Structures are given as C-alpha cells and as structure tokens.
Amino acid sequence: MYGAVIHAPRDVRYEERPEPTIIEPTDAVIRVVAACVCGSDLWRYRGISPVPNPTPIGHEYCGVVEAVGEAVTTVKPGDFVVGGFNPCDNTCAACRKGATANCLNAAHYEGCQAEKLRVPLADGTLVATPEMPADDLIPSILALSDVMCTGWHAAVSAGVGPGKSVAVVGDGAVGLCAVLAAVQLGAQKVIAMSRHEARQKVATAFGATHIVVERGDEGIAAIQALTDGIGADCVLECVGTEEARLQASGAVRVGGSIGLVGVPHGDLPVEQFFWKNIGTKGGPANCRAYLPHLLELVLSRTINPGIVFDLELPLSEIAEAYAAMDERRAIKSLVRPNA
Ligand SMILES: [Zn+2]
C-alpha cells in the first residue's frame, strides 16, 4: 500500500509502505477514506522539530474497518469509523474520568496519511457511525479526529457556557473549530481574532459574533471594548507560541479562564496569570470522551466543522497538501486515497 513518509524538512513523499496487519488482538485495520495534514505536522515539515529517520506521518483519519483482532467487540469489518489522534483503551482509571488523552495504556499510529492504517486499542479508540455516511459529511467526520475535538477541548477547559463572552486566539483550523465549540456550548459573545478574510468567513459561518483584526495591545483594547472594558470571560488559545499566550492573558478578564490547546513552545506568563487571578487549563484533547456527542452533532448536520478544509487532493499529491498549508494557501488540506 501507499502512504506519506517524511524524509526531511519540506520532503514528504508518497511511497510504498508495508501493508498494516493485525498485531495485537485489540487492533483493527481500516481502509482510510480521508486523512488530512495537521498544523502540528508542520513542525517537522518546517524543520522546527527533528526528523531523524524517514517516518510515516499523519494522525487524523476516518475510514472503513477491514479486519479486527479477536478481542475487538465494538466495531466490525464494514463499519465506517473515526478515531481521535490519540488512541486509548477508554477503560483505564484515567479514561474512566474522561481523561482519555492521558490514557494509562496510550498508543500511537504509524502514519494515518496512508491507504490503510492499523488502529491500536480499537474498542477504546474507534466510534462507528450507524450507517455509511453521505459523502458530503466525510470532511466534518474527519475533522473530529483532531481539530474539532481540540477546539472543543479549548472551550471545555476554559469553562465556556451559556452567557459567557469568549475570545479565540488563533485562526487556524483549531481556532476556527474553537469558535464553533464556543457557540455550541452557549456562549453569548464569541470574538474571533483573525486578519485573513477566508478565515474570518469560516469564523462567521461558525457563529462568531465579532471579528477582531488587531493584534497585541490593540487587539486587547478591541476585545476590552466589546466586554465592558475588562476582557473576555474565557479565552481559547489555539496557537501555542509565547506571543499567543501573552495575547490570551491580555485579552482575558480578571478572574477569567484560558483554555490552552496550542502545543506550547516558549514560556507560560505565570506572573500575569497570578496577578489577574486567571485560571488556565488545557492540553491534548480528550477525543474519545468528546467523540460520541460531536459525531451526533455532525450526523444530524447541527455542526459542519468540515468547512475548515479548503483544499482537497488525492493522497498521491501529499507533498502539495503540505506545501499549501505551509505557505498558508490553504487553511487545512484533506487527502483521499484512491481519489
Ligand atoms: Zn485509558
């Protein structure tokens, strides 16, 4: 079978890889229907994170089960399934508390940008749709594999709820999904920070009530002007840089909360958090805990996070899928094997 392999910065190749097989009795092998490129894949693509050896890449997918190990009971061949980027057993003590991102038996994928994929801990990781979904729902189901769950996690971590004012730092796919999550969770005011027209349009389609184009102190002032002069109740930080965390701590009100889901690079401004009585929570998303509810919202066409994909290519053109995101020609690239 064929899949994407990163060899070095700016060198992602479509090449032949070994056919995945059932190794553990808890495994499933799926035929990937759609996969995508993550902002976090770009860390290696840009040479910021090392690539010591050629490595299969990708951690977002949805597809059809081809085979299951003898211990698997909740999915069967022919089922359409989606799983989070962080496989989990969904039964250990941490998972039972909903902390599935920190599963005590956590496992990893070997490159989801591929024609086929071995899914470890299939019962814990995968959620099946009741029937084969309509083709136009595929992007939104795929978005649940990471970005929508991560945006949701930002909102849940910051305590977003009815009546709250929310500001979102970051207009990538995760930030846009965080806007959608905040709206779904009942926020009254949802402020998206973005200066890119295409991304502003998605934020508005997701229900953002305000767009702030300014950054830094001007961005903070613009958010304060919309929130009785004090800042937002909840700020969702969806970038991961120190600059973004400073933007978040400036935009949040005294006593407010920040949901952190950008993979952190640099320091945390603890001093600011302390003096403003700011609460912070966040980390990798508890995908498995959120998946059933979010899948229901997608299948009932209540939410459509799939509109964050503004480029669709055959898997064989994976190099262009990366380049387009790297050069910000695309918000997020979807790839289909056998397309
Ligand atoms: Zn677990």
CSV table of C-alpha atoms and ligand atoms in Angstrom, one decimal:
chain,number,residue,atom,x,y,z
A,1,MET,CA,0.0,0.0,0.0
A,2,TYR,CA,1.0,3.6,-0.4
A,3,GLY,CA,1.3,6.4,2.2
A,4,ALA,CA,3.1,9.6,3.2
A,5,VAL,CA,6.6,9.4,4.6
A,6,ILE,CA,8.5,12.5,5.8
A,7,HIS,CA,12.2,12.2,5.0
A,8,ALA,CA,13.5,15.7,5.9
A,9,PRO,CA,12.1,19.2,6.2
A,10,ARG,CA,10.0,20.1,3.1
A,11,ASP,CA,10.4,16.5,1.9
A,12,VAL,CA,7.2,14.5,2.3
A,13,ARG,CA,6.9,11.6,-0.2
A,14,TYR,CA,4.1,9.4,-1.4
A,15,GLU,CA,5.7,5.9,-1.3
A,16,GLU,CA,5.1,2.2,-0.9
A,17,ARG,CA,4.9,1.1,2.7
A,18,PRO,CA,4.2,-2.3,4.3
A,19,GLU,CA,0.6,-3.4,4.4
A,20,PRO,CA,-0.7,-3.0,8.0
A,21,THR,CA,-1.8,-6.2,9.7
A,22,ILE,CA,-3.4,-7.1,13.0
A,23,ILE,CA,-0.6,-7.4,15.5
A,24,GLU,CA,-2.4,-7.3,18.9
A,25,PRO,CA,-5.8,-8.9,19.4
A,26,THR,CA,-7.1,-5.4,20.3
A,27,ASP,CA,-6.2,-4.0,16.8
A,28,ALA,CA,-8.3,-3.1,13.8
A,29,VAL,CA,-7.1,-2.5,10.3
A,30,ILE,CA,-9.0,0.2,8.4
A,31,ARG,CA,-9.1,1.3,4.8
A,32,VAL,CA,-8.6,5.1,5.1
A,33,VAL,CA,-11.4,7.1,3.3
A,34,ALA,CA,-10.0,10.5,4.1
A,35,ALA,CA,-7.0,11.9,6.0
A,36,CYS,CA,-5.5,15.3,6.5
A,37,VAL,CA,-2.5,17.4,7.3
A,38,CYS,CA,-2.3,18.9,10.8
A,39,GLY,CA,-0.7,22.2,11.8
A,40,SER,CA,1.5,20.1,14.2
A,41,ASP,CA,2.8,18.0,11.2
A,42,LEU,CA,4.2,21.3,10.0
A,43,TRP,CA,6.6,21.5,12.9
A,44,ARG,CA,8.7,18.7,11.3
A,45,TYR,CA,7.9,19.9,7.8
A,46,ARG,CA,9.4,23.3,8.7
A,47,GLY,CA,12.4,21.7,10.4
A,48,ILE,CA,11.5,23.1,13.9
A,49,SER,CA,11.1,19.5,15.2
A,50,PRO,CA,13.7,17.0,14.1
A,51,VAL,CA,13.2,14.2,11.5
A,52,PRO,CA,16.0,11.7,12.4
A,53,ASN,CA,14.7,8.9,10.0
A,54,PRO,CA,12.2,8.7,7.2
A,55,THR,CA,8.9,8.4,9.2
A,56,PRO,CA,5.3,7.7,8.2
A,57,ILE,CA,3.3,10.7,9.1
A,58,GLY,CA,-0.3,11.8,9.9
A,59,HIS,CA,-2.6,11.2,12.8
A,60,GLU,CA,-6.1,12.2,11.5
A,61,TYR,CA,-8.3,9.8,9.6
A,62,CYS,CA,-11.7,8.2,9.1
A,63,GLY,CA,-12.4,5.1,7.1
A,64,VAL,CA,-13.9,1.6,6.8
A,65,VAL,CA,-12.9,-1.3,9.0
A,66,GLU,CA,-11.3,-4.2,7.1
A,67,ALA,CA,-10.3,-6.5,9.8
A,68,VAL,CA,-10.3,-6.7,13.6
A,69,GLY,CA,-8.4,-8.7,16.2
A,70,GLU,CA,-10.1,-11.4,18.1
A,71,ALA,CA,-10.6,-9.3,21.2
A,72,VAL,CA,-12.4,-6.4,19.4
A,73,THR,CA,-16.1,-6.3,20.1
A,74,THR,CA,-17.5,-2.8,19.3
A,75,VAL,CA,-16.5,-2.5,15.6
A,76,LYS,CA,-16.6,-5.0,12.8
A,77,PRO,CA,-15.5,-5.2,9.2
A,78,GLY,CA,-17.6,-2.9,7.0
A,79,ASP,CA,-18.2,-0.3,9.8
A,80,PHE,CA,-17.4,3.4,9.0
A,81,VAL,CA,-15.3,4.7,11.8
A,82,VAL,CA,-13.5,7.7,13.1
A,83,GLY,CA,-10.9,7.8,15.9
A,84,GLY,CA,-9.1,10.5,17.8
A,85,PHE,CA,-5.4,11.3,17.1
A,86,ASN,CA,-4.5,9.7,20.5
A,87,PRO,CA,-5.6,6.1,20.7
A,88,CYS,CA,-6.8,5.0,24.2
A,89,ASP,CA,-8.4,2.0,25.8
A,90,ASN,CA,-11.3,4.0,27.2
A,91,THR,CA,-11.4,1.7,30.2
A,92,CYS,CA,-8.4,2.5,32.5
A,93,ALA,CA,-8.7,4.6,35.6
A,94,ALA,CA,-7.8,7.9,33.7
A,95,CYS,CA,-10.1,7.2,30.8
A,96,ARG,CA,-13.0,6.5,33.2
A,97,LYS,CA,-12.5,10.0,34.5
A,98,GLY,CA,-12.8,11.3,30.9
A,99,ALA,CA,-9.0,12.0,30.7
A,100,THR,CA,-8.7,9.8,27.6
A,101,ALA,CA,-5.8,11.9,26.2
A,102,ASN,CA,-3.8,10.6,29.2
A,103,CYS,CA,-4.8,7.0,28.9
A,104,LEU,CA,-2.6,4.8,31.0
A,105,ASN,CA,-2.2,2.4,28.1
A,106,ALA,CA,-2.0,5.1,25.4
A,107,ALA,CA,-0.8,4.0,21.9
A,108,HIS,CA,0.2,5.7,18.7
A,109,TYR,CA,-0.5,5.4,15.0
A,110,GLU,CA,2.1,4.7,12.3
A,111,GLY,CA,1.2,7.3,9.7
A,112,CYS,CA,-2.5,8.0,9.0
A,113,GLN,CA,-1.9,9.7,5.7
A,114,ALA,CA,-2.0,6.3,4.0
A,115,GLU,CA,-4.3,3.9,2.2
A,116,LYS,CA,-4.6,1.6,5.2
A,117,LEU,CA,-4.0,2.0,8.9
A,118,ARG,CA,-3.5,-0.2,11.9
A,119,VAL,CA,-5.6,1.2,14.8
A,120,PRO,CA,-4.4,0.0,18.2
A,121,LEU,CA,-6.9,-0.3,21.1
A,122,ALA,CA,-9.7,-0.3,18.5
A,123,ASP,CA,-12.6,-0.8,21.0
A,124,GLY,CA,-11.4,2.2,23.0
A,125,THR,CA,-10.4,4.4,20.1
A,126,LEU,CA,-12.9,4.0,17.3
A,127,VAL,CA,-16.5,5.2,17.1
A,128,ALA,CA,-18.7,3.8,14.3
A,129,THR,CA,-21.4,5.6,12.5
A,130,PRO,CA,-24.8,3.8,12.5
A,131,GLU,CA,-24.7,3.6,8.7
A,132,MET,CA,-22.4,4.6,5.8
A,133,PRO,CA,-22.4,8.4,6.0
A,134,ALA,CA,-23.2,10.6,3.0
A,135,ASP,CA,-20.1,11.7,1.1
A,136,ASP,CA,-20.5,15.3,1.9
A,137,LEU,CA,-20.3,14.5,5.6
A,138,ILE,CA,-16.8,13.0,5.3
A,139,PRO,CA,-14.9,16.2,5.9
A,140,SER,CA,-16.8,17.0,9.0
A,141,ILE,CA,-16.4,13.5,10.4
A,142,LEU,CA,-12.7,13.7,9.6
A,143,ALA,CA,-12.5,17.0,11.5
A,144,LEU,CA,-13.5,15.1,14.6
A,145,SER,CA,-10.2,13.1,14.5
A,146,ASP,CA,-8.4,16.2,15.8
A,147,VAL,CA,-9.3,19.8,15.1
A,148,MET,CA,-12.9,19.8,16.2
A,149,CYS,CA,-12.2,17.8,19.4
A,150,THR,CA,-9.2,20.1,20.1
A,151,GLY,CA,-11.3,23.2,19.6
A,152,TRP,CA,-14.0,21.7,21.8
A,153,HIS,CA,-11.3,20.9,24.5
A,154,ALA,CA,-10.2,24.5,24.5
A,155,ALA,CA,-13.8,25.6,25.2
A,156,VAL,CA,-14.5,23.0,27.8
A,157,SER,CA,-11.1,23.7,29.5
A,158,ALA,CA,-11.9,27.4,29.7
A,159,GLY,CA,-15.3,26.7,31.2
A,160,VAL,CA,-17.3,28.1,28.3
A,161,GLY,CA,-21.0,28.0,28.9
A,162,PRO,CA,-24.3,29.9,28.4
A,163,GLY,CA,-23.9,33.7,28.7
A,164,LYS,CA,-20.1,33.7,28.6
A,165,SER,CA,-18.0,36.1,26.5
A,166,VAL,CA,-15.3,34.2,24.6
A,167,ALA,CA,-12.3,35.4,22.6
A,168,VAL,CA,-10.4,32.9,20.4
A,169,VAL,CA,-6.6,33.5,19.7
A,170,GLY,CA,-5.6,31.7,16.5
A,171,ASP,CA,-7.5,31.4,13.2
A,172,GLY,CA,-6.1,28.1,12.1
A,173,ALA,CA,-8.4,25.1,11.8
A,174,VAL,CA,-8.3,24.5,15.6
A,175,GLY,CA,-9.1,28.2,16.4
A,176,LEU,CA,-12.0,28.2,13.9
A,177,CYS,CA,-13.3,24.9,15.5
A,178,ALA,CA,-13.0,26.6,18.9
A,179,VAL,CA,-15.3,29.3,17.7
A,180,LEU,CA,-17.8,26.7,16.6
A,181,ALA,CA,-17.4,24.9,20.0
A,182,ALA,CA,-18.0,28.1,22.0
A,183,VAL,CA,-21.1,28.8,20.0
A,184,GLN,CA,-22.4,25.3,20.5
A,185,LEU,CA,-21.7,25.5,24.3
A,186,GLY,CA,-23.9,28.5,24.5
A,187,ALA,CA,-21.5,31.5,24.7
A,188,GLN,CA,-23.3,34.8,24.2
A,189,LYS,CA,-20.4,36.7,22.6
A,190,VAL,CA,-17.7,34.9,20.5
A,191,ILE,CA,-14.9,37.1,19.3
A,192,ALA,CA,-12.6,35.6,16.7
A,193,MET,CA,-9.1,37.2,16.2
A,194,SER,CA,-8.2,37.0,12.6
A,195,ARG,CA,-6.9,39.2,9.8
A,196,HIS,CA,-7.4,36.7,7.0
A,197,GLU,CA,-10.6,37.1,5.0
A,198,ALA,CA,-11.1,33.5,4.2
A,199,ARG,CA,-10.7,32.5,7.8
A,200,GLN,CA,-13.0,35.3,9.0
A,201,LYS,CA,-15.7,33.9,6.7
A,202,VAL,CA,-15.4,30.5,8.3
A,203,ALA,CA,-15.5,32.0,11.8
A,204,THR,CA,-18.6,33.9,10.9
A,205,ALA,CA,-20.2,30.8,9.4
A,206,PHE,CA,-19.4,29.0,12.7
A,207,GLY,CA,-21.3,31.7,14.6
A,208,ALA,CA,-18.6,34.2,15.7
A,209,THR,CA,-20.4,37.4,16.8
A,210,HIS,CA,-17.4,39.7,16.4
A,211,ILE,CA,-14.1,39.7,14.4
A,212,VAL,CA,-11.1,41.5,15.8
A,213,VAL,CA,-8.3,42.1,13.2
A,214,GLU,CA,-5.9,43.9,15.6
A,215,ARG,CA,-3.2,42.1,17.5
A,216,GLY,CA,-1.1,42.8,20.5
A,217,ASP,CA,-2.1,45.8,22.7
A,218,GLU,CA,-4.5,47.0,20.0
A,219,GLY,CA,-6.1,43.5,19.9
A,220,ILE,CA,-6.5,43.5,23.7
A,221,ALA,CA,-8.1,47.0,23.6
A,222,ALA,CA,-10.5,45.9,20.9
A,223,ILE,CA,-11.6,42.9,23.0
A,224,GLN,CA,-12.0,45.0,26.1
A,225,ALA,CA,-14.1,47.5,24.2
A,226,LEU,CA,-16.5,44.6,23.5
A,227,THR,CA,-16.5,43.3,27.1
A,228,ASP,CA,-17.3,46.1,29.4
A,229,GLY,CA,-13.7,47.2,29.4
A,230,ILE,CA,-12.4,44.2,31.3
A,231,GLY,CA,-11.8,41.4,28.7
A,232,ALA,CA,-13.4,38.1,27.9
A,233,ASP,CA,-14.6,35.6,30.5
A,234,CYS,CA,-12.9,32.8,28.6
A,235,VAL,CA,-10.0,33.0,26.1
A,236,LEU,CA,-9.2,30.0,23.9
A,237,GLU,CA,-5.5,29.9,23.0
A,238,CYS,CA,-5.1,27.8,19.8
A,239,VAL,CA,-1.6,28.6,18.6
A,240,GLY,CA,1.0,27.5,21.2
A,241,THR,CA,3.5,30.3,20.9
A,242,GLU,CA,4.5,32.5,23.9
A,243,GLU,CA,3.2,35.5,21.9
A,244,ALA,CA,-0.2,33.8,21.7
A,245,ARG,CA,-0.3,33.1,25.4
A,246,LEU,CA,0.5,36.7,26.2
A,247,GLN,CA,-2.3,37.8,23.8
A,248,ALA,CA,-4.6,35.4,25.7
A,249,SER,CA,-3.6,36.6,29.1
A,250,GLY,CA,-4.1,40.2,28.0
A,251,ALA,CA,-7.5,39.5,26.4
A,252,VAL,CA,-9.0,37.6,29.4
A,253,ARG,CA,-10.8,39.5,32.2
A,254,VAL,CA,-9.6,39.5,35.8
A,255,GLY,CA,-10.7,36.2,37.3
A,256,GLY,CA,-11.3,34.7,33.9
A,257,SER,CA,-10.1,31.4,32.3
A,258,ILE,CA,-7.8,30.4,29.5
A,259,GLY,CA,-8.2,27.2,27.6
A,260,LEU,CA,-4.8,26.2,26.2
A,261,VAL,CA,-4.6,23.8,23.3
A,262,GLY,CA,-1.8,25.1,21.2
A,263,VAL,CA,1.2,22.8,21.6
A,264,PRO,CA,3.4,25.0,23.8
A,265,HIS,CA,6.7,26.5,22.6
A,266,GLY,CA,8.3,29.0,24.9
A,267,ASP,CA,7.2,30.2,28.4
A,268,LEU,CA,4.0,30.5,30.2
A,269,PRO,CA,3.4,34.0,31.6
A,270,VAL,CA,2.7,32.8,35.2
A,271,GLU,CA,3.2,36.3,36.7
A,272,GLN,CA,0.4,37.7,34.6
A,273,PHE,CA,-1.8,34.7,35.4
A,274,PHE,CA,-1.2,35.2,39.1
A,275,TRP,CA,-1.9,38.9,39.4
A,276,LYS,CA,-5.1,38.8,37.3
A,277,ASN,CA,-6.4,35.7,39.1
A,278,ILE,CA,-6.5,33.9,35.7
A,279,GLY,CA,-7.3,30.2,35.6
A,280,THR,CA,-5.6,28.0,33.0
A,281,LYS,CA,-6.4,24.5,31.9
A,282,GLY,CA,-5.7,22.6,28.7
A,283,GLY,CA,-3.5,20.2,26.9
A,284,PRO,CA,-4.1,17.4,24.3
A,285,ALA,CA,-7.9,16.9,23.7
A,286,ASN,CA,-9.8,14.0,25.3
A,287,CYS,CA,-11.0,13.0,21.8
A,288,ARG,CA,-12.7,9.7,22.8
A,289,ALA,CA,-14.6,11.4,25.6
A,290,TYR,CA,-16.0,14.0,23.1
A,291,LEU,CA,-16.4,11.9,20.0
A,292,PRO,CA,-19.8,10.3,20.5
A,293,HIS,CA,-21.5,13.7,21.2
A,294,LEU,CA,-19.7,15.5,18.4
A,295,LEU,CA,-20.3,12.7,15.9
A,296,GLU,CA,-24.0,13.0,16.7
A,297,LEU,CA,-23.9,16.8,16.0
A,298,VAL,CA,-22.2,16.1,12.7
A,299,LEU,CA,-24.5,13.3,11.6
A,300,SER,CA,-27.6,15.4,12.5
A,301,ARG,CA,-26.0,18.3,10.4
A,302,THR,CA,-26.1,20.5,13.5
A,303,ILE,CA,-22.4,21.4,13.1
A,304,ASN,CA,-20.2,21.3,9.9
A,305,PRO,CA,-16.6,21.6,11.1
A,306,GLY,CA,-15.5,20.2,7.7
A,307,ILE,CA,-15.6,23.6,6.1
A,308,VAL,CA,-12.2,24.2,7.6
A,309,PHE,CA,-10.9,22.0,4.7
A,310,ASP,CA,-10.4,24.4,1.8
A,311,LEU,CA,-8.2,22.1,-0.2
A,312,GLU,CA,-8.8,18.5,-1.3
A,313,LEU,CA,-6.2,16.4,-3.1
A,314,PRO,CA,-5.6,12.8,-3.9
A,315,LEU,CA,-3.2,11.2,-1.4
A,316,SER,CA,-0.6,10.9,-4.1
A,317,GLU,CA,-0.3,14.7,-4.1
A,318,ILE,CA,0.5,14.8,-0.4
A,319,ALA,CA,3.6,17.0,-1.0
A,320,GLU,CA,1.4,19.7,-2.4
A,321,ALA,CA,-1.1,19.2,0.6
A,322,TYR,CA,1.8,20.1,2.9
A,323,ALA,CA,3.2,23.0,0.8
A,324,ALA,CA,-0.2,24.7,0.5
A,325,MET,CA,-0.6,24.7,4.3
A,326,ASP,CA,3.0,25.7,4.9
A,327,GLU,CA,2.6,28.7,2.6
A,328,ARG,CA,-0.8,29.5,4.1
A,329,ARG,CA,-2.5,29.0,0.7
A,330,ALA,CA,-4.8,26.6,2.5
A,331,ILE,CA,-6.4,26.6,6.0
A,332,LYS,CA,-6.3,22.8,6.1
A,333,SER,CA,-5.7,20.1,3.4
A,334,LEU,CA,-7.8,16.9,3.1
A,335,VAL,CA,-6.4,14.0,1.2
A,336,ARG,CA,-8.2,11.0,-0.2
A,337,PRO,CA,-6.5,7.7,-1.1
A,338,ASN,CA,-7.6,6.2,-4.5
A,339,ALA,CA,-9.0,9.6,-5.5
B,1,ZN,ZN,-7.2,4.5,29.2
